[in-house]
PDB file of C-alpha atoms in Angstrom:
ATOM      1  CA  UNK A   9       1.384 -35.780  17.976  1.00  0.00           C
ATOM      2  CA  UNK A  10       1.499 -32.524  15.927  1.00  0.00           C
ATOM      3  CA  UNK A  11       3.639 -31.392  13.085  1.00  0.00           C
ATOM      4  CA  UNK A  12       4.955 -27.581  13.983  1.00  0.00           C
ATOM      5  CA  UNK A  13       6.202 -25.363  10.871  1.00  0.00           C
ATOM      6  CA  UNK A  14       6.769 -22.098  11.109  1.00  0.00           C
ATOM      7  CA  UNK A  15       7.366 -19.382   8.232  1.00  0.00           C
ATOM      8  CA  UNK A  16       6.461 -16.683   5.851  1.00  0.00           C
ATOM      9  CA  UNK A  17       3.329 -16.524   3.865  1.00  0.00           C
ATOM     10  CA  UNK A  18       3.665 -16.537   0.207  1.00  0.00           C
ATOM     11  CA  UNK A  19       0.901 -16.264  -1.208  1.00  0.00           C
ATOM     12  CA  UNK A  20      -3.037 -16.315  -0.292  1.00  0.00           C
ATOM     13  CA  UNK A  21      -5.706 -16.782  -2.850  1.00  0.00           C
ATOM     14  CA  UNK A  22      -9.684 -17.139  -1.823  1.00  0.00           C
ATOM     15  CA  UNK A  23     -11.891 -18.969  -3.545  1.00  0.00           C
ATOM     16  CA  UNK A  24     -15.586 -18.602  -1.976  1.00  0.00           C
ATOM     17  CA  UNK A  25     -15.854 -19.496   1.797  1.00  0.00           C
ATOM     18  CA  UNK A  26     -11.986 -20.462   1.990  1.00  0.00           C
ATOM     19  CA  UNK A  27      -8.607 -19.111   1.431  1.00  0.00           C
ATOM     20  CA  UNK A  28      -5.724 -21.089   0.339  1.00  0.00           C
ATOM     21  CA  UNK A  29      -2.663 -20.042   2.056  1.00  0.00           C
ATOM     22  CA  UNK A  30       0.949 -20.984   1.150  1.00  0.00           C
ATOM     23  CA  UNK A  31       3.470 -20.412   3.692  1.00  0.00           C
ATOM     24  CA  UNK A  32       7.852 -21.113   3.166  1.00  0.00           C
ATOM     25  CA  UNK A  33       9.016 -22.544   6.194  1.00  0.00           C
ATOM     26  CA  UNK A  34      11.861 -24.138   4.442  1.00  0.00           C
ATOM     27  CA  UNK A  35       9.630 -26.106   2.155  1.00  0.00           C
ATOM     28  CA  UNK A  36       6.474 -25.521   0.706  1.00  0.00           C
ATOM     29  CA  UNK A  37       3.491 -25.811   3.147  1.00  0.00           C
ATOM     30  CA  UNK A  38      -0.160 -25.223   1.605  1.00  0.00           C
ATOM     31  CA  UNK A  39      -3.509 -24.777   4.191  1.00  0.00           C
ATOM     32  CA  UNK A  40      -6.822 -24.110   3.843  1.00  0.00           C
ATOM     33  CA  UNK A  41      -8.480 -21.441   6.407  1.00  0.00           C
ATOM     34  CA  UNK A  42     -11.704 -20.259   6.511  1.00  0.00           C
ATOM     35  CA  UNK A  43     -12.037 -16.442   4.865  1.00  0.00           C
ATOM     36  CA  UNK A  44     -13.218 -15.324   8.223  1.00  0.00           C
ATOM     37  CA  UNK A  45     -10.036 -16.799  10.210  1.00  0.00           C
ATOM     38  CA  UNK A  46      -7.809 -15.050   7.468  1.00  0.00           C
ATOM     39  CA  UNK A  47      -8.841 -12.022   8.565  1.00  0.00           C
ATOM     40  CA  UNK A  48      -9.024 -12.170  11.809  1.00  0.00           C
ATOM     41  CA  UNK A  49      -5.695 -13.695  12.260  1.00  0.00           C
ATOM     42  CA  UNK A  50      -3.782 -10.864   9.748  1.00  0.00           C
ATOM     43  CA  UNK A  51      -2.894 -13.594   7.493  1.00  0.00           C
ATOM     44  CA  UNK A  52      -0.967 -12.022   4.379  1.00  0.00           C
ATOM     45  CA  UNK A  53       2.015 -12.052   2.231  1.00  0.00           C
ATOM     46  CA  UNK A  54       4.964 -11.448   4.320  1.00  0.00           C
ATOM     47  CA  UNK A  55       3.441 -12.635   7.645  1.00  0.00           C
ATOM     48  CA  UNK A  56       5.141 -14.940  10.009  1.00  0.00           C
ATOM     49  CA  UNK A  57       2.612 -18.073  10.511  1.00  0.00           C
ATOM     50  CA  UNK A  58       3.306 -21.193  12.451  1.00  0.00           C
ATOM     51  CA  UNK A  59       1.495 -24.052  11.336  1.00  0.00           C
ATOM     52  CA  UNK A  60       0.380 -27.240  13.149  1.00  0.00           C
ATOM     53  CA  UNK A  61      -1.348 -29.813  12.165  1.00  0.00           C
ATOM     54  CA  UNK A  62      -1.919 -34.049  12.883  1.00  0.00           C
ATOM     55  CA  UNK A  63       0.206 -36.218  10.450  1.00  0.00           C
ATOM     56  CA  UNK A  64      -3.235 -37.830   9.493  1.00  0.00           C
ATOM     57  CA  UNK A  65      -4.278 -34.728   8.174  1.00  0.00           C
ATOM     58  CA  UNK A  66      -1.104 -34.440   5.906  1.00  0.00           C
ATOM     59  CA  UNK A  67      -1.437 -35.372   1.882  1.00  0.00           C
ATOM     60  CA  UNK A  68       1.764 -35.078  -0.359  1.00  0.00           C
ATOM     61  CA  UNK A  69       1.436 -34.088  -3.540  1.00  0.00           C
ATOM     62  CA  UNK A  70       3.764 -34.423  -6.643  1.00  0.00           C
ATOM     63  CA  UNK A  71       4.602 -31.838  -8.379  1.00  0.00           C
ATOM     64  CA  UNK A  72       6.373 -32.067 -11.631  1.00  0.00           C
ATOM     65  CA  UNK A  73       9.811 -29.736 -13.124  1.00  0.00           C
ATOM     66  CA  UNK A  74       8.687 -26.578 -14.790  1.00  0.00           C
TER      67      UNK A  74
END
């Protein structure tokens, strides 16, 4: 089974071959995509994305108050 978020992109920051994308779809969601499939796809601030992805693939992390 797949997971299916949908929402806006934040924020996108490369770093070398990959781009880290961060997307509010009600709670934070952060990907990895290739540079290439960033810009083919239009991904940017303010774009509407849908994610999906295998719970297997999933890894919480803890993030502590600022």
């Amino acid at each position: 089974a797949r997971n299916t978020f949908s929402g806006t992109v934040t924020r996108v920051v490369p770093s070398g071959l990959v781009v880290r994308v961060e997307i509010d779809a009600g709670l934070p969601l952060v990907g990895v995509m290739t540079a290439r499939s960033v810009s083919e796809l239009g991904v940017a601030p303010g774009a509407t994305l849908t994610a999906e992805f295998k719970a297997a693939a999933t890894h919480l992390v803890h993030r502590r108050s600022r």
